[in-house]
Amino acid sequence: MTAATQSRPSISFEHDTPELAEVYDQTSDRQFEHGKNVLIPSLNLQPGEHVLDVGAGTGRLAEYVASIVGPSGRVVAVDPLPLRVDLARRRANGRFEVSVAQAEDLSAFPDESFDAVYLNSVFHWVQDKPRALAEARRVLRKGGRIALNTQNPDKPHDLRYLVEEAVTAAGLPFSAEQVQPTIGVPQTELEPLLTSAGFVDYAATLHSFDTLYSEVDELIALSTSSSFGNFLAVLSDDERERLRLAIEQVLEPKRSSGGFNLTRYLTFLTARKPQD
Ligand SMILES: C[S@@+](CC[C@H](N)C(=O)[O-])C[C@H]1O[C@@H](n2cnc3c(N)ncnc32)[C@H](O)[C@@H]1O
């Protein structure tokens, strides 16, 4: 059994709140930037193309993509979280379409209805990855492109090691895995996943991104909003405060004048549905 198909930590859509959705909309520059600068260029989108953004969140990247494909094109943004879909719909103001849907069930869309499908900072959250890829392939026209990025459990974000150290230092009755479940797909498992789903011309690259945080509270707020409330969800308020203090202690020696830097790693991939 592979990491992509074995039973995954349960990710809940029930933790999202209006505040988390709003914070994500205001602070998701990291996701927007790697989407705009790395993921979207890899699709080589053209004016007039039809594009599906799966797990679009509050629609910032879909808005950018709508400006590339222009008025003769079509962008559809879907996300399972109704609160984020509401913000995306407000942002779209008719320039792109927005609806509630999950990667594993794109039945709202006919076969072969898009030129390109992408998932930006989404695939690691998707519970049934083979099903999601089968749906993406179904809605793509022949020769259509897919692009996505995913966390890699073999190359975790710095945050992962930080949480491990802090959970131990805080003496919490949980493992780091319970506090922050491992998500993502090892790079070696990605190509077989895409190939089994019927994609060809697979290409992947690992990228790293540095973020400077001024305060631990900022780090926790960004991690909580981008995980739609799953980060630290198992902890009580008291335990969360103990962990916050422990994170501060662990980070203090690493602080520079601007704050502290944490590196994230994401595998970016592209593939194509065969012509026949
Ligand atoms: C970090 S946000 C990324 C949002 C957006 N793509 C961006 O670039 O800002 C992760 C998103 O993945 C979505 N998501 C989680 N599981 C999903 C699934 N099974 N299908 C589709 N989207 C999913 C969440 O609802 C959330 O909006």
mmCIF file of C-alpha atoms and ligand atoms in Angstrom:
data_model
loop_
_atom_site.group_PDB
_atom_site.id
_atom_site.type_symbol
_atom_site.label_atom_id
_atom_site.label_comp_id
_atom_site.label_asym_id
_atom_site.label_seq_id
_atom_site.Cartn_x
_atom_site.Cartn_y
_atom_site.Cartn_z
ATOM 1 C CA MET A 1 0.000 0.000 0.000
ATOM 2 C CA THR A 2 1.392 3.432 -0.902
ATOM 3 C CA ALA A 3 1.234 6.726 0.993
ATOM 4 C CA ALA A 4 -1.238 7.976 -1.601
ATOM 5 C CA THR A 5 -3.739 5.172 -1.106
ATOM 6 C CA GLN A 6 -3.304 4.053 2.512
ATOM 7 C CA SER A 7 -5.736 5.413 5.092
ATOM 8 C CA ARG A 8 -4.941 9.085 5.500
ATOM 9 C CA PRO A 9 -5.318 11.305 8.519
ATOM 10 C CA SER A 10 -8.870 12.467 8.566
ATOM 11 C CA ILE A 11 -9.085 16.026 7.287
ATOM 12 C CA SER A 12 -12.241 17.783 8.363
ATOM 13 C CA PHE A 13 -14.128 20.487 6.475
ATOM 14 C CA GLU A 14 -16.034 21.240 9.711
ATOM 15 C CA HIS A 15 -13.374 23.428 11.370
ATOM 16 C CA ASP A 16 -13.659 26.334 8.930
ATOM 17 C CA THR A 17 -15.133 29.617 10.223
ATOM 18 C CA PRO A 18 -15.920 32.985 8.616
ATOM 19 C CA GLU A 19 -12.880 34.426 10.399
ATOM 20 C CA LEU A 20 -10.507 31.691 9.112
ATOM 21 C CA ALA A 21 -11.842 32.153 5.583
ATOM 22 C CA GLU A 22 -11.328 35.925 5.806
ATOM 23 C CA VAL A 23 -7.813 35.531 7.266
ATOM 24 C CA TYR A 24 -6.939 33.133 4.438
ATOM 25 C CA ASP A 25 -8.203 35.600 1.865
ATOM 26 C CA GLN A 26 -6.097 38.395 3.372
ATOM 27 C CA THR A 27 -2.902 36.436 4.088
ATOM 28 C CA SER A 28 -2.566 33.728 1.414
ATOM 29 C CA ASP A 29 0.192 35.592 -0.460
ATOM 30 C CA ARG A 30 2.503 32.558 -0.227
ATOM 31 C CA GLN A 31 0.015 30.292 -2.020
ATOM 32 C CA PHE A 32 -0.906 33.005 -4.515
ATOM 33 C CA GLU A 33 2.741 33.742 -5.372
ATOM 34 C CA HIS A 34 3.834 30.150 -5.985
ATOM 35 C CA GLY A 35 0.625 29.595 -7.941
ATOM 36 C CA LYS A 36 1.200 32.667 -10.091
ATOM 37 C CA ASN A 37 4.971 32.287 -10.531
ATOM 38 C CA VAL A 38 5.436 28.511 -10.785
ATOM 39 C CA LEU A 39 2.201 26.524 -11.224
ATOM 40 C CA ILE A 40 0.258 28.643 -13.714
ATOM 41 C CA PRO A 41 3.239 29.312 -16.063
ATOM 42 C CA SER A 42 3.735 25.531 -16.296
ATOM 43 C CA LEU A 43 0.290 25.262 -17.960
ATOM 44 C CA ASN A 44 1.129 27.756 -20.713
ATOM 45 C CA LEU A 45 -2.475 29.012 -20.714
ATOM 46 C CA GLN A 46 -3.756 30.848 -23.787
ATOM 47 C CA PRO A 47 -6.537 33.393 -24.283
ATOM 48 C CA GLY A 48 -9.843 31.625 -24.913
ATOM 49 C CA GLU A 49 -9.009 28.458 -22.968
ATOM 50 C CA HIS A 50 -11.384 26.820 -20.479
ATOM 51 C CA VAL A 51 -9.757 26.208 -17.081
ATOM 52 C CA LEU A 52 -10.891 24.478 -13.878
ATOM 53 C CA ASP A 53 -9.367 25.551 -10.525
ATOM 54 C CA VAL A 54 -9.968 22.678 -8.079
ATOM 55 C CA GLY A 55 -9.794 23.705 -4.418
ATOM 56 C CA ALA A 56 -9.790 27.373 -5.392
ATOM 57 C CA GLY A 57 -10.219 28.672 -1.840
ATOM 58 C CA THR A 58 -11.211 32.329 -1.956
ATOM 59 C CA GLY A 59 -10.437 32.598 -5.679
ATOM 60 C CA ARG A 60 -7.338 34.793 -5.767
ATOM 61 C CA LEU A 61 -5.503 32.594 -8.294
ATOM 62 C CA ALA A 62 -8.672 31.994 -10.347
ATOM 63 C CA GLU A 63 -9.010 35.764 -10.665
ATOM 64 C CA TYR A 64 -5.458 35.958 -12.029
ATOM 65 C CA VAL A 65 -6.107 33.054 -14.437
ATOM 66 C CA ALA A 66 -9.287 34.775 -15.666
ATOM 67 C CA SER A 67 -7.098 37.735 -16.676
ATOM 68 C CA ILE A 68 -4.914 35.367 -18.775
ATOM 69 C CA VAL A 69 -7.670 33.502 -20.643
ATOM 70 C CA GLY A 70 -9.625 36.735 -21.080
ATOM 71 C CA PRO A 71 -13.289 37.270 -21.893
ATOM 72 C CA SER A 72 -13.258 34.620 -24.652
ATOM 73 C CA GLY A 73 -12.053 32.033 -22.108
ATOM 74 C CA ARG A 74 -13.747 30.448 -19.117
ATOM 75 C CA VAL A 75 -12.508 29.893 -15.550
ATOM 76 C CA VAL A 76 -14.459 27.774 -13.082
ATOM 77 C CA ALA A 77 -13.364 27.767 -9.419
ATOM 78 C CA VAL A 78 -14.618 25.012 -7.098
ATOM 79 C CA ASP A 79 -13.976 24.374 -3.418
ATOM 80 C CA PRO A 80 -15.664 22.204 -0.773
ATOM 81 C CA LEU A 81 -15.759 24.998 1.840
ATOM 82 C CA PRO A 82 -18.916 27.104 1.399
ATOM 83 C CA LEU A 83 -17.502 30.051 3.377
ATOM 84 C CA ARG A 84 -14.505 30.324 1.036
ATOM 85 C CA VAL A 85 -16.713 29.822 -2.003
ATOM 86 C CA ASP A 86 -18.787 32.829 -0.828
ATOM 87 C CA LEU A 87 -15.645 34.997 -0.732
ATOM 88 C CA ALA A 88 -14.544 33.693 -4.146
ATOM 89 C CA ARG A 89 -17.969 34.485 -5.611
ATOM 90 C CA ARG A 90 -17.777 38.024 -4.247
ATOM 91 C CA ARG A 91 -14.287 38.418 -5.732
ATOM 92 C CA ALA A 92 -15.351 36.975 -9.116
ATOM 93 C CA ASN A 93 -18.185 39.440 -9.585
ATOM 94 C CA GLY A 94 -19.136 37.548 -12.746
ATOM 95 C CA ARG A 95 -15.595 37.348 -14.206
ATOM 96 C CA PHE A 96 -15.252 33.648 -13.351
ATOM 97 C CA GLU A 97 -17.664 30.960 -12.186
ATOM 98 C CA VAL A 98 -17.643 29.672 -8.618
ATOM 99 C CA SER A 99 -19.318 26.675 -6.988
ATOM 100 C CA VAL A 100 -19.054 24.197 -4.118
ATOM 101 C CA ALA A 101 -17.467 20.912 -5.216
ATOM 102 C CA GLN A 102 -14.781 18.489 -4.149
ATOM 103 C CA ALA A 103 -11.903 17.155 -6.273
ATOM 104 C CA GLU A 104 -13.247 13.612 -5.924
ATOM 105 C CA ASP A 105 -16.633 14.552 -7.406
ATOM 106 C CA LEU A 106 -16.648 16.877 -10.404
ATOM 107 C CA SER A 107 -19.953 15.450 -11.662
ATOM 108 C CA ALA A 108 -21.273 18.981 -12.187
ATOM 109 C CA PHE A 109 -19.004 19.114 -15.249
ATOM 110 C CA PRO A 110 -19.375 17.083 -18.460
ATOM 111 C CA ASP A 111 -16.597 14.926 -19.897
ATOM 112 C CA GLU A 112 -13.922 16.808 -21.875
ATOM 113 C CA SER A 113 -15.100 20.286 -20.878
ATOM 114 C CA PHE A 114 -11.748 21.910 -19.920
ATOM 115 C CA ASP A 115 -8.400 22.595 -21.615
ATOM 116 C CA ALA A 116 -6.566 22.698 -18.278
ATOM 117 C CA VAL A 117 -7.156 21.720 -14.642
ATOM 118 C CA TYR A 118 -4.990 22.814 -11.714
ATOM 119 C CA LEU A 119 -4.821 22.339 -7.942
ATOM 120 C CA ASN A 120 -2.722 24.909 -6.077
ATOM 121 C CA SER A 121 -1.811 23.947 -2.480
ATOM 122 C CA VAL A 122 -4.686 21.470 -2.525
ATOM 123 C CA PHE A 123 -3.593 17.957 -3.563
ATOM 124 C CA HIS A 124 -2.018 17.108 -0.174
ATOM 125 C CA TRP A 125 -5.423 17.740 1.444
ATOM 126 C CA VAL A 126 -7.388 15.539 -0.958
ATOM 127 C CA GLN A 127 -8.388 12.284 0.751
ATOM 128 C CA ASP A 128 -8.984 10.106 -2.324
ATOM 129 C CA LYS A 129 -6.223 11.114 -4.705
ATOM 130 C CA PRO A 130 -6.766 8.406 -7.380
ATOM 131 C CA ARG A 131 -10.445 9.379 -7.548
ATOM 132 C CA ALA A 132 -9.565 13.094 -7.816
ATOM 133 C CA LEU A 133 -7.125 12.421 -10.670
ATOM 134 C CA ALA A 134 -9.676 10.232 -12.467
ATOM 135 C CA GLU A 135 -12.185 13.087 -12.252
ATOM 136 C CA ALA A 136 -9.620 15.613 -13.495
ATOM 137 C CA ARG A 137 -8.819 13.352 -16.447
ATOM 138 C CA ARG A 138 -12.500 12.869 -17.245
ATOM 139 C CA VAL A 139 -13.275 16.603 -17.430
ATOM 140 C CA LEU A 140 -10.155 17.371 -19.511
ATOM 141 C CA ARG A 141 -10.401 17.385 -23.291
ATOM 142 C CA LYS A 142 -8.012 15.064 -25.166
ATOM 143 C CA GLY A 143 -4.506 16.554 -24.892
ATOM 144 C CA GLY A 144 -5.647 18.753 -21.952
ATOM 145 C CA ARG A 145 -3.118 19.634 -19.217
ATOM 146 C CA ILE A 146 -3.076 19.167 -15.462
ATOM 147 C CA ALA A 147 -0.772 20.988 -13.036
ATOM 148 C CA LEU A 148 -0.621 20.627 -9.276
ATOM 149 C CA ASN A 149 1.690 20.995 -6.329
ATOM 150 C CA THR A 150 1.854 18.876 -3.221
ATOM 151 C CA GLN A 151 3.686 18.550 0.042
ATOM 152 C CA ASN A 152 6.188 15.707 0.170
ATOM 153 C CA PRO A 153 6.331 13.679 3.435
ATOM 154 C CA ASP A 154 9.988 12.840 2.629
ATOM 155 C CA LYS A 155 10.857 16.549 2.571
ATOM 156 C CA PRO A 156 8.589 18.169 5.175
ATOM 157 C CA HIS A 157 8.224 21.886 5.762
ATOM 158 C CA ASP A 158 10.462 23.300 8.552
ATOM 159 C CA LEU A 159 7.216 23.781 10.492
ATOM 160 C CA ARG A 160 6.951 20.003 10.839
ATOM 161 C CA TYR A 161 10.263 19.771 12.769
ATOM 162 C CA LEU A 162 9.329 22.811 14.802
ATOM 163 C CA VAL A 163 6.034 21.220 15.887
ATOM 164 C CA GLU A 164 7.827 17.946 16.736
ATOM 165 C CA GLU A 165 10.298 19.764 18.991
ATOM 166 C CA ALA A 166 7.633 21.948 20.585
ATOM 167 C CA VAL A 167 5.204 19.080 21.270
ATOM 168 C CA THR A 168 7.975 17.305 23.211
ATOM 169 C CA ALA A 169 9.068 20.492 25.002
ATOM 170 C CA ALA A 170 5.460 21.281 25.999
ATOM 171 C CA GLY A 171 4.942 17.740 27.374
ATOM 172 C CA LEU A 172 1.644 17.381 25.526
ATOM 173 C CA PRO A 173 -0.174 14.020 25.680
ATOM 174 C CA PHE A 174 -0.109 13.794 21.875
ATOM 175 C CA SER A 175 2.405 12.862 19.204
ATOM 176 C CA ALA A 176 3.489 15.460 16.657
ATOM 177 C CA GLU A 177 1.636 13.312 14.109
ATOM 178 C CA GLN A 178 -1.628 13.775 16.021
ATOM 179 C CA VAL A 179 -1.059 17.508 16.387
ATOM 180 C CA GLN A 180 -0.112 18.023 12.741
ATOM 181 C CA PRO A 181 -0.897 14.966 10.591
ATOM 182 C CA THR A 182 1.521 14.239 7.748
ATOM 183 C CA ILE A 183 -0.035 15.022 4.385
ATOM 184 C CA GLY A 184 1.227 14.883 0.820
ATOM 185 C CA VAL A 185 2.742 12.326 -1.524
ATOM 186 C CA PRO A 186 6.386 11.180 -1.726
ATOM 187 C CA GLN A 187 7.898 12.256 -5.034
ATOM 188 C CA THR A 188 8.506 8.605 -6.020
ATOM 189 C CA GLU A 189 4.762 7.846 -5.761
ATOM 190 C CA LEU A 190 3.543 10.771 -7.832
ATOM 191 C CA GLU A 191 4.400 9.495 -11.305
ATOM 192 C CA PRO A 192 2.735 6.078 -10.732
ATOM 193 C CA LEU A 193 -0.353 7.902 -9.410
ATOM 194 C CA LEU A 194 -0.607 10.093 -12.499
ATOM 195 C CA THR A 195 0.194 7.247 -14.888
ATOM 196 C CA SER A 196 -2.416 4.953 -13.278
ATOM 197 C CA ALA A 197 -4.963 7.725 -13.730
ATOM 198 C CA GLY A 198 -4.184 7.743 -17.469
ATOM 199 C CA PHE A 199 -1.947 10.821 -17.750
ATOM 200 C CA VAL A 200 1.188 11.035 -19.925
ATOM 201 C CA ASP A 201 4.163 13.406 -20.253
ATOM 202 C CA TYR A 202 4.653 13.582 -16.479
ATOM 203 C CA ALA A 203 7.260 16.096 -15.274
ATOM 204 C CA ALA A 204 7.935 17.141 -11.673
ATOM 205 C CA THR A 205 10.285 19.461 -9.776
ATOM 206 C CA LEU A 206 10.790 20.099 -6.069
ATOM 207 C CA HIS A 207 10.749 23.799 -5.119
ATOM 208 C CA SER A 208 11.560 25.463 -1.814
ATOM 209 C CA PHE A 209 10.130 28.731 -0.509
ATOM 210 C CA ASP A 210 11.282 30.825 2.446
ATOM 211 C CA THR A 211 8.883 32.791 4.610
ATOM 212 C CA LEU A 212 9.907 35.295 7.271
ATOM 213 C CA TYR A 213 7.461 35.390 10.183
ATOM 214 C CA SER A 214 7.579 38.272 12.637
ATOM 215 C CA GLU A 215 5.719 36.471 15.437
ATOM 216 C CA VAL A 216 4.653 32.955 16.414
ATOM 217 C CA ASP A 217 1.030 34.146 16.448
ATOM 218 C CA GLU A 218 1.378 35.054 12.770
ATOM 219 C CA LEU A 219 2.742 31.583 11.989
ATOM 220 C CA ILE A 220 -0.122 29.909 13.870
ATOM 221 C CA ALA A 221 -2.771 32.145 12.274
ATOM 222 C CA LEU A 222 -1.489 31.454 8.744
ATOM 223 C CA SER A 223 -1.150 27.717 9.354
ATOM 224 C CA THR A 224 -4.636 27.511 10.878
ATOM 225 C CA SER A 225 -6.344 29.454 8.100
ATOM 226 C CA SER A 226 -4.562 27.615 5.289
ATOM 227 C CA SER A 227 -5.462 24.246 6.852
ATOM 228 C CA PHE A 228 -9.084 25.462 7.261
ATOM 229 C CA GLY A 229 -8.790 24.885 11.015
ATOM 230 C CA ASN A 230 -7.139 21.444 10.956
ATOM 231 C CA PHE A 231 -3.774 22.652 12.298
ATOM 232 C CA LEU A 232 -3.677 21.975 16.096
ATOM 233 C CA ALA A 233 -7.384 21.010 15.974
ATOM 234 C CA VAL A 234 -6.885 18.149 18.476
ATOM 235 C CA LEU A 235 -5.611 20.533 21.185
ATOM 236 C CA SER A 236 -7.675 22.232 23.881
ATOM 237 C CA ASP A 237 -7.220 25.997 24.337
ATOM 238 C CA ASP A 238 -4.888 25.352 27.268
ATOM 239 C CA GLU A 239 -2.787 22.834 25.324
ATOM 240 C CA ARG A 240 -2.641 25.181 22.352
ATOM 241 C CA GLU A 241 -1.289 27.956 24.549
ATOM 242 C CA ARG A 242 1.346 25.581 25.987
ATOM 243 C CA LEU A 243 2.372 24.628 22.468
ATOM 244 C CA ARG A 244 2.506 28.285 21.407
ATOM 245 C CA LEU A 245 4.877 29.084 24.291
ATOM 246 C CA ALA A 246 7.009 26.048 23.462
ATOM 247 C CA ILE A 247 7.228 27.103 19.797
ATOM 248 C CA GLU A 248 8.356 30.551 20.955
ATOM 249 C CA GLN A 249 11.065 28.990 23.120
ATOM 250 C CA VAL A 250 12.286 26.746 20.317
ATOM 251 C CA LEU A 251 12.366 29.632 17.848
ATOM 252 C CA GLU A 252 13.881 32.313 20.068
ATOM 253 C CA PRO A 253 17.535 31.311 19.434
ATOM 254 C CA LYS A 254 16.816 31.307 15.670
ATOM 255 C CA ARG A 255 15.275 34.791 15.587
ATOM 256 C CA SER A 256 16.998 37.489 13.506
ATOM 257 C CA SER A 257 16.099 41.187 13.378
ATOM 258 C CA GLY A 258 13.309 40.572 10.815
ATOM 259 C CA GLY A 259 11.824 37.544 12.600
ATOM 260 C CA PHE A 260 12.388 33.879 11.912
ATOM 261 C CA ASN A 261 12.608 32.114 8.568
ATOM 262 C CA LEU A 262 10.854 28.836 7.795
ATOM 263 C CA THR A 263 11.316 26.920 4.538
ATOM 264 C CA ARG A 264 8.499 25.069 2.767
ATOM 265 C CA TYR A 265 8.973 22.395 0.106
ATOM 266 C CA LEU A 266 6.478 21.601 -2.636
ATOM 267 C CA THR A 267 6.652 19.211 -5.575
ATOM 268 C CA PHE A 268 5.195 20.815 -8.710
ATOM 269 C CA LEU A 269 4.053 18.531 -11.514
ATOM 270 C CA THR A 270 2.500 18.711 -14.949
ATOM 271 C CA ALA A 271 0.998 15.961 -17.093
ATOM 272 C CA ARG A 272 -1.364 15.606 -20.031
ATOM 273 C CA LYS A 273 -4.383 13.563 -21.053
ATOM 274 C CA PRO A 274 -3.418 11.561 -24.170
ATOM 275 C CA GLN A 275 -4.701 12.719 -27.562
ATOM 276 C CA ASP A 276 -6.381 9.359 -28.148
HETATM 277 C C1 LIG B 1 -4.356 26.120 1.233
HETATM 278 S S1 LIG B 1 -5.932 26.240 0.522
HETATM 279 C C2 LIG B 1 -5.534 26.630 -1.168
HETATM 280 C C3 LIG B 1 -6.607 27.469 -1.802
HETATM 281 C C4 LIG B 1 -6.277 27.998 -3.195
HETATM 282 N N1 LIG B 1 -6.054 26.934 -4.140
HETATM 283 C C5 LIG B 1 -5.097 28.940 -3.169
HETATM 284 O O1 LIG B 1 -4.180 28.758 -3.960
HETATM 285 O O2 LIG B 1 -5.107 29.875 -2.367
HETATM 286 C C6 LIG B 1 -6.439 24.560 0.438
HETATM 287 C C7 LIG B 1 -7.813 24.388 -0.199
HETATM 288 O O3 LIG B 1 -7.994 23.008 -0.512
HETATM 289 C C8 LIG B 1 -9.349 22.753 -0.439
HETATM 290 N N2 LIG B 1 -9.583 21.310 -0.379
HETATM 291 C C9 LIG B 1 -9.325 20.459 0.638
HETATM 292 N N3 LIG B 1 -9.721 19.219 0.317
HETATM 293 C C10 LIG B 1 -10.215 19.289 -0.932
HETATM 294 C C11 LIG B 1 -10.807 18.333 -1.814
HETATM 295 N N4 LIG B 1 -10.937 17.059 -1.466
HETATM 296 N N5 LIG B 1 -11.236 18.762 -3.012
HETATM 297 C C12 LIG B 1 -11.090 20.049 -3.385
HETATM 298 N N6 LIG B 1 -10.556 20.996 -2.589
HETATM 299 C C13 LIG B 1 -10.128 20.612 -1.377
HETATM 300 C C14 LIG B 1 -9.765 23.481 0.824
HETATM 301 O O4 LIG B 1 -11.151 23.651 0.883
HETATM 302 C C15 LIG B 1 -8.965 24.772 0.719
HETATM 303 O O5 LIG B 1 -9.705 25.809 0.165
#
